[in-house]
Coordinates of C-alpha atoms in Angstrom, one line a residue:
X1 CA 104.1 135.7 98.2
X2 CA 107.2 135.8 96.0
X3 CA 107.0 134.3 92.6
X4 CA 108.6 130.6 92.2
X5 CA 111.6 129.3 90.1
X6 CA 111.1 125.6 88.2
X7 CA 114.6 123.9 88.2
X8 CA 115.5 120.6 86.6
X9 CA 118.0 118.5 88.7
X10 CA 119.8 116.1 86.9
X11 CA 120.7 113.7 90.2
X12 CA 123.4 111.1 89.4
X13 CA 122.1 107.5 90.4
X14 CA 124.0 105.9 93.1
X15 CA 124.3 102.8 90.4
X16 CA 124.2 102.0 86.8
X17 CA 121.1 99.8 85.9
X18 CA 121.2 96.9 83.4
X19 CA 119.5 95.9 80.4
X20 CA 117.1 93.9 82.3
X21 CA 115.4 96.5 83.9
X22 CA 115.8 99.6 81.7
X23 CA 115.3 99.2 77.9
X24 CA 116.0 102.4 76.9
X25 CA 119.8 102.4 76.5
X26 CA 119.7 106.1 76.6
X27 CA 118.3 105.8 80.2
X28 CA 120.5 103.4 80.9
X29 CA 124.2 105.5 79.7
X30 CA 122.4 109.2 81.5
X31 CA 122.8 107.4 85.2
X32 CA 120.1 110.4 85.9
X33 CA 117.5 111.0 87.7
X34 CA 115.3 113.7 86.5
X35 CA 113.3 115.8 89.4
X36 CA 112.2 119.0 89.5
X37 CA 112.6 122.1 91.7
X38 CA 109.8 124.6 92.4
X39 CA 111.6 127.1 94.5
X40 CA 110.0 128.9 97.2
X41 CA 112.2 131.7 96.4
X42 CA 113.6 132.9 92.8
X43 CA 116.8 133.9 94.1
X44 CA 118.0 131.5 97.7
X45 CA 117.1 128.5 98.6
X46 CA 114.8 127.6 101.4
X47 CA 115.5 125.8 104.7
X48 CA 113.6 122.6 103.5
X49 CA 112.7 120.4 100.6
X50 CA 109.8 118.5 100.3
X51 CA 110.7 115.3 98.1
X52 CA 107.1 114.1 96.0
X53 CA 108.2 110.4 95.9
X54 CA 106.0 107.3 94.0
X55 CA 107.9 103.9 92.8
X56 CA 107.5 104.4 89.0
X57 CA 104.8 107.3 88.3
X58 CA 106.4 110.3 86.4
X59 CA 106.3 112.8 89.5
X60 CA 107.9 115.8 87.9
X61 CA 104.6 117.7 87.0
X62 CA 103.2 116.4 90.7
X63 CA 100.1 118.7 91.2
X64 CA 100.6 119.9 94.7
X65 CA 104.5 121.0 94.2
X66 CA 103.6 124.9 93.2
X67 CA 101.4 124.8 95.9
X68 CA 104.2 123.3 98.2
X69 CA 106.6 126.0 97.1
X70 CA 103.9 128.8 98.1
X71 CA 103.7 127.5 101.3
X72 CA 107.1 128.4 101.5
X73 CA 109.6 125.4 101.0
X74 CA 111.0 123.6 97.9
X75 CA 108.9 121.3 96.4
X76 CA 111.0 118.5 94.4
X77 CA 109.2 115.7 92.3
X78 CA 111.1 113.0 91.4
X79 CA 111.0 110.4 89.4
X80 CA 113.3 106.8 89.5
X81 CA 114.9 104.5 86.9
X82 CA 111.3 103.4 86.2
X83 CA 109.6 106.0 85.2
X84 CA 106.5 105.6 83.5
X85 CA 107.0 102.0 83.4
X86 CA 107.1 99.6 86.8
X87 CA 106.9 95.8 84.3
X88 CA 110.5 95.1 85.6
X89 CA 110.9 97.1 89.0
X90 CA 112.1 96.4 92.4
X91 CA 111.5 98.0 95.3
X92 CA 114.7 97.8 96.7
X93 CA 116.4 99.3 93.4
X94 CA 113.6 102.6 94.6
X95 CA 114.8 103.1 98.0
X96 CA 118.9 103.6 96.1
X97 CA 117.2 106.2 93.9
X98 CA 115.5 108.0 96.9
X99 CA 118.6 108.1 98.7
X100 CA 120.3 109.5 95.2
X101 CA 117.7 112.6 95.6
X102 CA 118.1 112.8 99.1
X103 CA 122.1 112.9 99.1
X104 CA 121.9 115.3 96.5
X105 CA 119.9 117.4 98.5
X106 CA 121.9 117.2 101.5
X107 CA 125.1 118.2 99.9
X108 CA 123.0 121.2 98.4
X109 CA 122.6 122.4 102.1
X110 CA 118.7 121.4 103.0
X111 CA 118.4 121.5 106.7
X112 CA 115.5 119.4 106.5
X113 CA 114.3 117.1 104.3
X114 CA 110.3 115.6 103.9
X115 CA 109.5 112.7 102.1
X116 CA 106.2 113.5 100.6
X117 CA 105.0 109.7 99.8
X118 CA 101.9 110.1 97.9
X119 CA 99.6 107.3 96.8
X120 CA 102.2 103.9 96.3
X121 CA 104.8 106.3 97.3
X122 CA 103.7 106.3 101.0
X123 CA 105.1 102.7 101.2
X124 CA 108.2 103.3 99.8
X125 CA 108.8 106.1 102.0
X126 CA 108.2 104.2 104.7
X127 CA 110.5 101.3 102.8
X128 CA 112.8 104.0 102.5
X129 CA 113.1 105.6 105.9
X130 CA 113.2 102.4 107.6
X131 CA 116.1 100.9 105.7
X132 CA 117.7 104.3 106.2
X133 CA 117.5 104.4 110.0
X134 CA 118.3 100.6 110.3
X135 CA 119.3 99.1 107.0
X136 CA 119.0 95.0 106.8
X137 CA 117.8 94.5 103.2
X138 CA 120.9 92.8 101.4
X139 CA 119.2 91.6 97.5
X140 CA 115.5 91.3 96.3
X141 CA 113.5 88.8 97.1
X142 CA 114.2 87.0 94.1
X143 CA 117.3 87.7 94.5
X144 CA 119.9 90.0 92.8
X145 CA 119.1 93.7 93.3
X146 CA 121.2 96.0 95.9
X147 CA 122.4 95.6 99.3
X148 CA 120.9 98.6 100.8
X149 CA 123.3 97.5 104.1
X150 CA 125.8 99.0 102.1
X151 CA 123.8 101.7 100.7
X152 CA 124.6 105.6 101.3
X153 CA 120.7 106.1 102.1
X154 CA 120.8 109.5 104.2
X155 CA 117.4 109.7 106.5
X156 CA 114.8 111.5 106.2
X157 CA 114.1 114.0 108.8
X158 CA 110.0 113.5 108.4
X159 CA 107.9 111.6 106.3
X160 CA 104.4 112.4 105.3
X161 CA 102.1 109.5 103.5
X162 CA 99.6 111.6 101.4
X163 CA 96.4 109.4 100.2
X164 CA 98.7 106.3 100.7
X165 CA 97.4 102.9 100.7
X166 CA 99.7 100.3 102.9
X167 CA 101.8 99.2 100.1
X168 CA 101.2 97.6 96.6
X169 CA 101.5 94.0 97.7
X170 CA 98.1 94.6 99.5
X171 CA 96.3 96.8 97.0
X172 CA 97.2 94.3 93.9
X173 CA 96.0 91.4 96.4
X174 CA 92.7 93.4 97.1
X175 CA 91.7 94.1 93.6
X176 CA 92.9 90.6 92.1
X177 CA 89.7 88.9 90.7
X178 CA 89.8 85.3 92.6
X179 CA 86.9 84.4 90.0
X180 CA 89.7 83.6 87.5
X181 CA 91.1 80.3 88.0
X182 CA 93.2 79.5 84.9
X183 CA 95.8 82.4 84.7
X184 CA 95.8 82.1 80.7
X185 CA 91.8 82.3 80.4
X186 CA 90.7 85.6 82.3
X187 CA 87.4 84.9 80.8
X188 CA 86.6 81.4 82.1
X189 CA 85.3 82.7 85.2
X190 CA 83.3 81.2 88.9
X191 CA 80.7 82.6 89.3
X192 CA 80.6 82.3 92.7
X193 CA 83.3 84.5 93.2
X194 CA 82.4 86.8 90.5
X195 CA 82.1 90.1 91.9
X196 CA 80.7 91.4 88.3
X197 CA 78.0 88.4 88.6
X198 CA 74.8 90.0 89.5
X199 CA 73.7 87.0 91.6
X200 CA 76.4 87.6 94.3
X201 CA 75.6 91.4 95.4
X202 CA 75.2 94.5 95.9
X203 CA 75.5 95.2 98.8
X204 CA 77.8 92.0 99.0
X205 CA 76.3 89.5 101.8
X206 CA 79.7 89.3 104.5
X207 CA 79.9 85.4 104.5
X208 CA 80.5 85.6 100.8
X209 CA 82.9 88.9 101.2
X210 CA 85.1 87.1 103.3
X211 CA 85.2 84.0 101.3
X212 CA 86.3 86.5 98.5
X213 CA 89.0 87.9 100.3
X214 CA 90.4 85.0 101.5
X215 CA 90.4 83.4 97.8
X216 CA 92.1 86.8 96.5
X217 CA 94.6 85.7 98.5
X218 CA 95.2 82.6 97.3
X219 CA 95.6 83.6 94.1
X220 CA 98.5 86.2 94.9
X221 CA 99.7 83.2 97.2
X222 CA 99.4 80.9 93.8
X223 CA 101.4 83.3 91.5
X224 CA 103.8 83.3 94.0
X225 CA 104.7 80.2 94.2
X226 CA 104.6 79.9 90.5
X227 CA 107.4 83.1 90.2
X228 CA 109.2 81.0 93.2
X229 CA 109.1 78.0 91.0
X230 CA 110.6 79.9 87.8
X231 CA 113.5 81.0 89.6
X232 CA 115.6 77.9 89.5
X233 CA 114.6 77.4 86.0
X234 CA 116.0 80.9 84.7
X235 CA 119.3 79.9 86.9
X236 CA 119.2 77.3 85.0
X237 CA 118.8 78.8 81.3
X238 CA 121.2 81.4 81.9
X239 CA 117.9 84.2 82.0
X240 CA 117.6 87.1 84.4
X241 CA 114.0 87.3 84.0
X242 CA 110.7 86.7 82.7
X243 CA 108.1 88.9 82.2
X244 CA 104.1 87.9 82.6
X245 CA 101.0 88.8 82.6
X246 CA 98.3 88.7 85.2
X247 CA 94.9 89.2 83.9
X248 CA 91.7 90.9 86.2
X249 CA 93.3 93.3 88.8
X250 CA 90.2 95.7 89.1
X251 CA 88.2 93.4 91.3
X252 CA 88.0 95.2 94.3
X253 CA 84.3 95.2 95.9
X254 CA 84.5 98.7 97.5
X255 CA 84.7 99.9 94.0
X256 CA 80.7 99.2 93.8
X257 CA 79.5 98.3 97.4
X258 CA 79.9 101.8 98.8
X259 CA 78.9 100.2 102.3
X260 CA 82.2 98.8 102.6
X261 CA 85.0 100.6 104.2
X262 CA 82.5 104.0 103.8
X263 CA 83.3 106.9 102.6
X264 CA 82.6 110.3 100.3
X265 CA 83.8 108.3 97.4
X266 CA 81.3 107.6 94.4
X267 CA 81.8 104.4 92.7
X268 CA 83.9 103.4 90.2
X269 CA 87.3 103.0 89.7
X270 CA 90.9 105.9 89.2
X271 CA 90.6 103.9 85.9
X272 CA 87.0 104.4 84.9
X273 CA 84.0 101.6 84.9
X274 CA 85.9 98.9 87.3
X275 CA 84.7 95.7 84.8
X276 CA 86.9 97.4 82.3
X277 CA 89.5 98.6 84.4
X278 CA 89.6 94.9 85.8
X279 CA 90.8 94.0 81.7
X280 CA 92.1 97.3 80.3
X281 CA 96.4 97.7 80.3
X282 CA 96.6 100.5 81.9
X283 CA 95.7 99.3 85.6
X284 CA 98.1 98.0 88.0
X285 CA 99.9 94.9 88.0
X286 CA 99.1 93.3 84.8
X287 CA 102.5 93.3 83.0
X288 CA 105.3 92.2 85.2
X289 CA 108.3 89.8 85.9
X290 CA 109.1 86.9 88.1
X291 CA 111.6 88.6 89.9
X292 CA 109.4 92.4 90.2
X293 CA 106.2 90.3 91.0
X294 CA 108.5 89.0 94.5
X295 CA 109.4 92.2 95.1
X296 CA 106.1 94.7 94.5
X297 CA 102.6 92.7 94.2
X298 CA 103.3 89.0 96.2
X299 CA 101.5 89.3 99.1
X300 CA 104.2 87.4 101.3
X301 CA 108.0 88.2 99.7
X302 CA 107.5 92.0 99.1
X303 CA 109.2 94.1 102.2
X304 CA 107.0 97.0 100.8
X305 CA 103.9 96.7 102.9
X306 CA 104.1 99.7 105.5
X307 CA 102.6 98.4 108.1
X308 CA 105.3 96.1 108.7
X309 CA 107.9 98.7 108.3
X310 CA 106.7 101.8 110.4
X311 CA 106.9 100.5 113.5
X312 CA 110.2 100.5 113.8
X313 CA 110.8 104.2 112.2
X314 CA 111.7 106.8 114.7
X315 CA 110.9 109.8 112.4
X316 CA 107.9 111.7 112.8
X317 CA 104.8 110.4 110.4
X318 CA 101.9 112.5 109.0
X319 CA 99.3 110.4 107.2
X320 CA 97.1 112.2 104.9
X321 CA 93.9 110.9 103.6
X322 CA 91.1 112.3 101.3
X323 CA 87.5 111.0 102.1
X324 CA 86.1 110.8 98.9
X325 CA 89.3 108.8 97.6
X326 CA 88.4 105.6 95.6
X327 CA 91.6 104.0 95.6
X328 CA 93.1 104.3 99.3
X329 CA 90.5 103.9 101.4
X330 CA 90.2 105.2 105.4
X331 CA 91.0 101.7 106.4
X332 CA 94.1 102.1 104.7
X333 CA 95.2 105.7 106.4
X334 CA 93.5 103.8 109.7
X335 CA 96.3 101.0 108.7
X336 CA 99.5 103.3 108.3
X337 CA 98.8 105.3 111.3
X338 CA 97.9 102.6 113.9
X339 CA 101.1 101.0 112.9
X340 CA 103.5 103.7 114.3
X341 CA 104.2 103.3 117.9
X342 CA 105.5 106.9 118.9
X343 CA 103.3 109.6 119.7
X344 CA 104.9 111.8 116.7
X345 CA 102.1 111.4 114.6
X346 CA 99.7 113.1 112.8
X347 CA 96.3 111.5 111.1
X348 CA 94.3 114.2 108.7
X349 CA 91.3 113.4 106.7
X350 CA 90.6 116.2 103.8
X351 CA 86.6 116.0 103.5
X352 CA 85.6 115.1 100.1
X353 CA 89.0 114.6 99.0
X354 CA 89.9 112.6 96.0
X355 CA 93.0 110.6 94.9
X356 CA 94.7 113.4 92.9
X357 CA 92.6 116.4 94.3
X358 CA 92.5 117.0 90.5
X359 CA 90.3 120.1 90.2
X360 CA 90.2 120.5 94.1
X361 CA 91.8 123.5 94.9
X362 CA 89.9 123.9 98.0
X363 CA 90.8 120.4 99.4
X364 CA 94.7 120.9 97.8
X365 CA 94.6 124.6 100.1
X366 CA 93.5 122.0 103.1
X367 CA 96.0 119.7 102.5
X368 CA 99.1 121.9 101.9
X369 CA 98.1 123.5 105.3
X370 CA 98.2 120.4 106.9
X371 CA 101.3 119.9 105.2
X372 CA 103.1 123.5 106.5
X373 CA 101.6 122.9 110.1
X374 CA 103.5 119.4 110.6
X375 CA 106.4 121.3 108.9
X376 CA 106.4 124.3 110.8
X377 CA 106.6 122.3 114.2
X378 CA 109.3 120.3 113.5
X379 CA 111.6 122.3 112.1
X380 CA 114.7 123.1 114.4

């Protein structure tokens, strides 16, 4: 195996973002997107670039992109205007930055190019690709943001959806905490839809389970309309946005009923002991803005969920899903995959793997194989 060269791309964004969604002004004057290039070969470039893609998460040290690169192709991990920090982001500003990487590479001279969505990048791959093939997006859902009918947004030649969950719309609506009622008191809780109440489980009895699920969806249904309802009035006060907080996003039973949707996984949470993680900052969802919360987490404004979006992509999909994962669970992959209509598929399940296959090198060897297979027999 030849030894790999690390490259960092500066790739000029198709757009310059504002003050609203950006606060470094630093960020903001670069137009840049940062990625990086393991090369499969010091000294030419290969045939075909796999693109690491997530919405916000800093994808530059992504852990399988020296492993991609061994495999024989370079590995790029990206990042986009949000990096590190999704409070303020919309979708639809993500799919201009993918298409910023993707151009780039193109004009570099990749014959083929994989978008490697991992995690809440398998949606917006699939966001991506279909807005590529047949663009109809023209603003946010809230308004504003780009008209990716008049975007440059070269497609992808395959997309693979690597320990993907359907799209962050439904994750944030399955690990909402219905038990809170009053949006400003997380602590002022019903017990009777308390998943943390010992009285209601485990395992979880299904009449009550489906009267949870139906009352997480309410409350994503609730905010909504609240974000809907705030639009006029920041129209009206001359305001782009407001940011807000939603409290108890770690409420997901699975993370303690292992009986539902089974797996390898053991329980708990990516975040630690899930009644913290439903509190702690760090968790999904909890600082956002009227206008990001209609494009990302509400359940029925987002065009992120990729179930909704796959079925009319004509490039081949490869879904990728690790059987001890605690986030993305084999309903999900089940989800993704049933959603395609054409026979160029592919559905893998890497046993025992986790989320991040942190520490795995036996399940990251399993998965990169998977990876070069579907590769290798599309290339041409």
């Amino acid at each position: 195996m030849s030894p790999t060269r690390t490259d960092l791309l500066a790739v000029p964004m198709a757009d310059v973002p504002s003050a609203n969604e950006i606060y470094s002004g630093v960020a903001r004057i670069s137009g840049t997107l940062w990625c990086t290039r393991h090369r499969a070969h010091p000294d030419r470039r290969a045939e075909t670039a796999v693109v690491a893609v997530h919405p916000s998460s800093n994808f530059m040290g992504h852990y399988a992109l020296t492993a991609i690169a061994g495999a024989g192709y370079d590995a790029i991990g990206m990042t986009t205007r949000y990096l590190g920090n999704d409070s303020a982001l919309l979708l639809e500003n993500c799919v201009v930055d993918v298409g910023s990487v993707i151009r780039y590479l193109r004009t570099e001279g990749y014959e083929q190019v994989v978008l490697f969505g991992n995690s809440g990048g398998g949606a917006l791959a699939a966001l991506y690709q279909n807005q590529a093939e047949r663009p109809s997006i023209t603003s946010s859902p809230g308004g504003g943001g780009p008209d990716l009918t008049r975007a440059d947004l070269p497609p992808a030649d395959l997309l693979i959806l690597a320990m993907a969950h359907p799209g962050r719309s439904q994750l944030l609506t399955e690990t909402l905490d219905p038990s809170i009622a009053d949006e400003a008191a997380p602590f002022a809780r019903d017990p009777g839809l308390d998943m943390y109440d010992t009285a209601n489980g485990i395992p979880y009895d299904a009449d009550w389970l489906r009267a949870y699920r139906t009352a997480q969806r309410a409350r994503n249904d609730a905010i909504t309309a609240w974000a809907e309802g705030m639009l006029g009035q920041l129209t009206d006060r001359g305001i782009a946005d407001l940011p807000f907080v939603v409290h108890g996003v770690g409420a997901d039973p699975r993370y303690v009923d292992l009986s539902i949707d089974p797996n390898d996984r053991e329980p708990g949470t990516l975040w630690g002991d899930p009644w913290n993680a439903n509190f702690q900052p760090a968790t999904l969802g909890h600082f956002t803005t009227v206008r990001a919360w209609l494009s990302q987490w509400s359940r029925s404004r987002s065009r992120g969920h990729a179930p909704d979006l796959l079925p009319s992509v004509a490039a081949p999909v490869h879904v990728i899903y690790g059987t001890a994962d605690q986030s993305c669970f084999p309903s999900h992959a089940r989800e993704l995959y049933d959603s395609i209509p054409h026979d160029d598929r592919a559905l893998t399940a890497i046993a025992g793997g986790r989320h991040y296959l942190h520490g795995q090198p036996e399940q990251l060897a399993t998965m990169i194989d998977a990876v070069s297979t579907w590769i290798d027999a599309h290339r041409g």
